[in-house]
Amino acid sequence: MQMLQQSFHRWLDKRIPAADNFALNHKTIFIFPAKFGWLYLALCTLLFLLGTNYQNNLMLLLCYFLLAVFLVSLMASYSNFAKLTVSIGKIHQVYVNDDVQIPLWLNAKQNSSTFSAAMHGRISAQFMGLSSGIDVDCDQLTNPVALPLPCKKRGWHALPRLTLSSLYPLGLFRCWTHLAFHSRVLVYPLPLVNNLSPQHRQAAGHDAQHAHKHSHDPSLQHDFSHLKAYQTGESLRHVAWKQVAKGRGMVSKQFTGQQQQVTWLELDTTVELELAISRLCFQVLELSRFNHVFGFVLGSYVLDPDSGESHRLNCLQALASYPNIAMVAN
Amino acid sequence: MQWSVKFWQRETTKSENLPRPIQAKNPAHLFLAAILIVFTVTLYEQVIAWISLLVVCAVVIRSAIFFAYQKHLPSMRTLNLLAILSTLGLLYSAWSLGFLLGMINLLVLACALKLMQMRSQRDFYQLIVSTLFLLGCGFIFNQSISMTIVYSVLTLMIIVALGFFHAPSLSLGQQTRQLGLLSLQALPIGLLLFLLLPQLPPLWQTPRAKTAESGLAEKITPGDIARLSQSSALAFRATFADGSPNHASRYWRTIVMEDFDGRSWQVHPVRKQQRLLFQSMQQEFNPVLSGPYRDYDIIAEATQQSWLPALDLATPLGAKSQSEIWQSNDFQLISLQPLVSKYQYSVRSFIAAMPYQVLSQFDRELNLSVPKTGNPRTQTWIQDLRTLYPQDTVFTQALLDYFAGQGFSYTLRPSAMFIDPVDTFLFDTRAGFCSHFASALAYSLRLAGIPARLVTGYQGGELSTKVNQADYISVYQYDAHAWVEAWFAETGWRRFDPTALVAPDRINFGLRQAMQEEGSFLADSPFSLARLTNIAVFNQLRLWLADVDYNWSRWVLGFDRQKQQDLFKAIVGKLTPQRLALLGLGIVSIIALLLLLFFLPHWLAGRVSGPQRFYLDALHALSKVGFSRPPWQGPQDFNDTVAQQFSAEIKQPFAQLTALYLHSYYAKTSSAEKETSQTERVTRQMKQHLRKLKRGLRQVKP
């Protein structure tokens, strides 16, 4: 079974390689009678038997007409589905156990066509291997369509293949496709509430206590040292508004005392790895919330003490992808 | 933490295999409700009243939910209870109806319940399939043109309902346009399949419906109050390929009655037993066939009986008719299946073969038996007459003279004769219709020792001749007639029609003319078109409708193996296996071609043409050597990168191609004429450059 699935995926990778956007065509579309289609064929057989036994031409005519509808609906179903183009928008990061909303951009209009321009009917979208998905009505489409993807493990994940299927027009045939996209999802570890552990205090030296007490506004305690370009996430209180008013751009004041109260965050090796990472994640979030300056050590990966949004993101990214940080640190 | 809680809740409530629920407010449901109720109306005779009532309930419930008068479907428990109760009810009330009608009622009932219950996608599909199947079954009972139109509309409505189910937000107009087109495309394919797929014989015996019999009765009692067929319904139509018989000789024998009890004539029970015995032994009666004959086809209307009308001494013609029709010992054609719907058969009638038939001792005894008592006046009268005329033929002539000369009259309003009806008729009232005359004559002959029997059937019929169409005769129920057959040693069986002596118009022109004075023709149905023949417009309309109905019965309902083979012969000539195989191949390719034709617009729409195609080809050629244009780069920029990367053999033609492509796309042309000539020039140039580019790239590859 496993083998079969693997070879199916290999075949799929060869047939529909990953891309950024898809215009569905004969290579990407699969089509097969749906359950109802088989039921319908059984009905046609029954009508044929009945019509023949009763020598009833009208019943036979009905049977053949229904068969012809079946044939024509094969083509109609395909040509309807082939009007679809799909791409994926920007994916936001999430924490473990949360759902990431994957934005799908569906375009049901054929650009170059003057014939039957739009695609009709409902499309159901789901990720391969997941049981739940969403239904999209092509006739009332608002882009992007958010398709939730539950994230259970931290790290960089390739998107599972996206399965789109349509039963339009009569439900006799199911057109579907399994699309692979280049996009990846970054899943942060699950933050778990804890206090700063003793190691951190140690690492932070005698300043830790001090720092915590005054972390809300270090400027009250320390002397101004220099100006530095403002970074998103820094407290607005540090912004040198006079300089801004003079038109010299957003700059923030740096204070000499700040360097000393640096906290160093480190992985707690005494507990299980995932737990430790979750705790560390909470600490990063917490310190960032108060705009505290902290350094970050995760194995061989070291981030110099800093604060602000990009620092936080770097830390989270490192936590998410540990122990393969090198691969993504940039 | 809040997010973890949220996740776990979701995980535990997720259910995988629940059927997909459906929206309550989908027009598809309304369509299905409408279809079901119309269908039930078309089968008002077959569907039991309380089941129809249940259908109405279901339709009301569905409509109420659709129009939001009501929010909730009846609960599953209620519906299950209802289902059990109604199944029991059906078992009780449909037990006597037989298998077919029971099944139809069960299906209607199931559809009604499903309509009430429908909650999931699966329910919907099941209902659709059951309804389509019901529509097919409807054709067992209704085959007229008007009903076919009704059922076709219902079928289309089912297709539209399916469309609404899968694209709920399309408008009705869009839906009908889309699906109407689809149906239109399917229609020729369906017709092709119908015409050319082989028509098979019945695969097994099928249950037949038990409904009220119509047409001629198996027992007639002339003395009863005139319950004569006052109906203008069609009985059958006969098509004559070469010439039809004249009015006076159109005696359509249908039922032979040999049992007389003094009041009524009926098919002899012994004769019936004999037939069943012979049928079980597969011993069919073979009459002596000789003399001139006439071939024709008959399309009989549904009667629920097995008797088939035919002229004179008839034998089934062709393999199909021979296998389905039984020739009985009294020269009747009897269908092996009761006629539940229109039935077409071919016969060959031997006009002058009756005299050559043998009369067995059994037949003689059957045709001489008379009740010992009753009709005393007739008995004595015949005794006296017989002593006067001992010779059979002379005696018979004397009898006929009595009918002709003693003031008998022909009427559709005879008075009732309860006691000794033959006596009353012969000596008192002397007025009656065909069965009075025939009964009296046959009885008299039997009393005199001449084997005689009553034959009922039809006499006459309306001939329709047209230039491009074979002659056909429409025979209506009011053409019903009765006459006598008597056997003489010299001439064998002979037909005697006493009615002809009294009312020659009846035989030569039909009932309408014969009853003109009395005004009793179809007196019970004053608005019947058949009665309004003196108004030209109505008569035209009536004849036109008859024509349409005839052609419908003959060519659509009556399309059978024989006609199909004729069609094949017309297409391929001689029917050899190779040619038939070729024909099959031809059909498949025609269907494929049709499908292709329908979807050509779609495929063409996806294709690019002209300069754009050449440019894309060039890009494709470049990407083969591993150099493709990133999506964010415009043609001009990409051209610059190509110019940096490649040698002159490649970059020059590519630059030309890019320039031409950009020019053709963005430059404006003044006139259409100029445009076409320019496009041609551009296309030619681009073709050249593309060739050059490919040549250059080929050198790069290794």
PDB file of C-alpha atoms in Angstrom, chain B residues 41-125:
ATOM      1  CA  VAL B  41     -50.970  13.335 -12.738  1.00  0.00           C
ATOM      2  CA  THR B  42     -50.037  11.672 -16.024  1.00  0.00           C
ATOM      3  CA  LEU B  43     -50.410   8.277 -14.372  1.00  0.00           C
ATOM      4  CA  TYR B  44     -53.654   9.064 -12.537  1.00  0.00           C
ATOM      5  CA  GLU B  45     -55.118   5.748 -13.614  1.00  0.00           C
ATOM      6  CA  GLN B  46     -52.242   3.683 -12.335  1.00  0.00           C
ATOM      7  CA  VAL B  47     -51.210   5.414  -9.143  1.00  0.00           C
ATOM      8  CA  ILE B  48     -53.342   4.614  -6.103  1.00  0.00           C
ATOM      9  CA  ALA B  49     -55.205   7.637  -4.726  1.00  0.00           C
ATOM     10  CA  TRP B  50     -53.637   7.717  -1.288  1.00  0.00           C
ATOM     11  CA  ILE B  51     -50.151   7.518  -2.796  1.00  0.00           C
ATOM     12  CA  SER B  52     -50.983  10.511  -4.980  1.00  0.00           C
ATOM     13  CA  LEU B  53     -52.050  12.257  -1.809  1.00  0.00           C
ATOM     14  CA  LEU B  54     -48.698  11.457  -0.250  1.00  0.00           C
ATOM     15  CA  VAL B  55     -46.985  12.933  -3.306  1.00  0.00           C
ATOM     16  CA  VAL B  56     -48.981  16.134  -2.834  1.00  0.00           C
ATOM     17  CA  CYS B  57     -47.901  16.206   0.819  1.00  0.00           C
ATOM     18  CA  ALA B  58     -44.261  15.799  -0.120  1.00  0.00           C
ATOM     19  CA  VAL B  59     -44.505  18.555  -2.700  1.00  0.00           C
ATOM     20  CA  VAL B  60     -46.174  20.898  -0.202  1.00  0.00           C
ATOM     21  CA  ILE B  61     -43.483  20.191   2.403  1.00  0.00           C
ATOM     22  CA  ARG B  62     -40.673  20.826  -0.080  1.00  0.00           C
ATOM     23  CA  SER B  63     -42.244  24.015  -1.384  1.00  0.00           C
ATOM     24  CA  ALA B  64     -42.861  25.275   2.139  1.00  0.00           C
ATOM     25  CA  ILE B  65     -39.223  24.781   2.953  1.00  0.00           C
ATOM     26  CA  PHE B  66     -38.090  26.369  -0.278  1.00  0.00           C
ATOM     27  CA  PHE B  67     -40.232  29.444   0.220  1.00  0.00           C
ATOM     28  CA  ALA B  68     -39.230  29.520   3.888  1.00  0.00           C
ATOM     29  CA  TYR B  69     -42.732  29.154   5.312  1.00  0.00           C
ATOM     30  CA  GLN B  70     -41.317  26.286   7.242  1.00  0.00           C
ATOM     31  CA  LYS B  71     -37.810  25.845   8.581  1.00  0.00           C
ATOM     32  CA  HIS B  72     -37.531  22.181   9.429  1.00  0.00           C
ATOM     33  CA  LEU B  73     -37.969  18.964   7.552  1.00  0.00           C
ATOM     34  CA  PRO B  74     -40.072  16.322   9.264  1.00  0.00           C
ATOM     35  CA  SER B  75     -37.869  14.365  11.624  1.00  0.00           C
ATOM     36  CA  MET B  76     -36.308  11.104  10.557  1.00  0.00           C
ATOM     37  CA  ARG B  77     -38.351   9.189  13.109  1.00  0.00           C
ATOM     38  CA  THR B  78     -41.615  10.536  11.705  1.00  0.00           C
ATOM     39  CA  LEU B  79     -40.528   9.691   8.190  1.00  0.00           C
ATOM     40  CA  ASN B  80     -39.441   6.182   9.076  1.00  0.00           C
ATOM     41  CA  LEU B  81     -42.762   5.559  10.733  1.00  0.00           C
ATOM     42  CA  LEU B  82     -44.542   6.933   7.681  1.00  0.00           C
ATOM     43  CA  ALA B  83     -42.444   4.724   5.429  1.00  0.00           C
ATOM     44  CA  ILE B  84     -43.294   1.588   7.379  1.00  0.00           C
ATOM     45  CA  LEU B  85     -46.978   2.435   7.481  1.00  0.00           C
ATOM     46  CA  SER B  86     -47.213   3.242   3.817  1.00  0.00           C
ATOM     47  CA  THR B  87     -45.315   0.098   2.831  1.00  0.00           C
ATOM     48  CA  LEU B  88     -47.863  -1.923   4.766  1.00  0.00           C
ATOM     49  CA  GLY B  89     -50.637   0.077   3.143  1.00  0.00           C
ATOM     50  CA  LEU B  90     -49.151  -0.558  -0.265  1.00  0.00           C
ATOM     51  CA  LEU B  91     -48.844  -4.277   0.398  1.00  0.00           C
ATOM     52  CA  TYR B  92     -52.510  -4.286   1.287  1.00  0.00           C
ATOM     53  CA  SER B  93     -53.847  -2.171  -1.557  1.00  0.00           C
ATOM     54  CA  ALA B  94     -51.495  -3.153  -4.360  1.00  0.00           C
ATOM     55  CA  TRP B  95     -51.680  -6.893  -3.808  1.00  0.00           C
ATOM     56  CA  SER B  96     -54.428  -7.224  -6.366  1.00  0.00           C
ATOM     57  CA  LEU B  97     -52.765  -4.898  -8.881  1.00  0.00           C
ATOM     58  CA  GLY B  98     -50.076  -7.283  -9.982  1.00  0.00           C
ATOM     59  CA  PHE B  99     -46.331  -6.915 -10.087  1.00  0.00           C
ATOM     60  CA  LEU B 100     -45.888  -4.080 -12.571  1.00  0.00           C
ATOM     61  CA  LEU B 101     -48.421  -1.675 -11.098  1.00  0.00           C
ATOM     62  CA  GLY B 102     -47.306  -2.595  -7.609  1.00  0.00           C
ATOM     63  CA  MET B 103     -43.753  -1.710  -8.556  1.00  0.00           C
ATOM     64  CA  ILE B 104     -44.776   1.587 -10.123  1.00  0.00           C
ATOM     65  CA  ASN B 105     -46.749   2.513  -7.019  1.00  0.00           C
ATOM     66  CA  LEU B 106     -43.866   1.510  -4.803  1.00  0.00           C
ATOM     67  CA  LEU B 107     -41.516   3.718  -6.823  1.00  0.00           C
ATOM     68  CA  VAL B 108     -43.854   6.692  -6.673  1.00  0.00           C
ATOM     69  CA  LEU B 109     -44.221   6.168  -2.951  1.00  0.00           C
ATOM     70  CA  ALA B 110     -40.463   5.918  -2.492  1.00  0.00           C
ATOM     71  CA  CYS B 111     -39.935   9.111  -4.491  1.00  0.00           C
ATOM     72  CA  ALA B 112     -42.499  10.976  -2.404  1.00  0.00           C
ATOM     73  CA  LEU B 113     -40.873   9.855   0.834  1.00  0.00           C
ATOM     74  CA  LYS B 114     -37.414  10.661  -0.492  1.00  0.00           C
ATOM     75  CA  LEU B 115     -38.591  14.124  -1.450  1.00  0.00           C
ATOM     76  CA  MET B 116     -39.767  14.678   2.113  1.00  0.00           C
ATOM     77  CA  GLN B 117     -36.598  13.280   3.605  1.00  0.00           C
ATOM     78  CA  MET B 118     -33.914  14.574   1.212  1.00  0.00           C
ATOM     79  CA  ARG B 119     -31.043  15.876   3.321  1.00  0.00           C
ATOM     80  CA  SER B 120     -27.800  14.853   1.701  1.00  0.00           C
ATOM     81  CA  GLN B 121     -26.222  14.788  -1.704  1.00  0.00           C
ATOM     82  CA  ARG B 122     -26.744  11.046  -1.859  1.00  0.00           C
ATOM     83  CA  ASP B 123     -30.480  11.412  -1.238  1.00  0.00           C
ATOM     84  CA  PHE B 124     -30.674  13.905  -4.057  1.00  0.00           C
ATOM     85  CA  TYR B 125     -28.922  11.639  -6.530  1.00  0.00           C
TER      86      TYR B 125
END
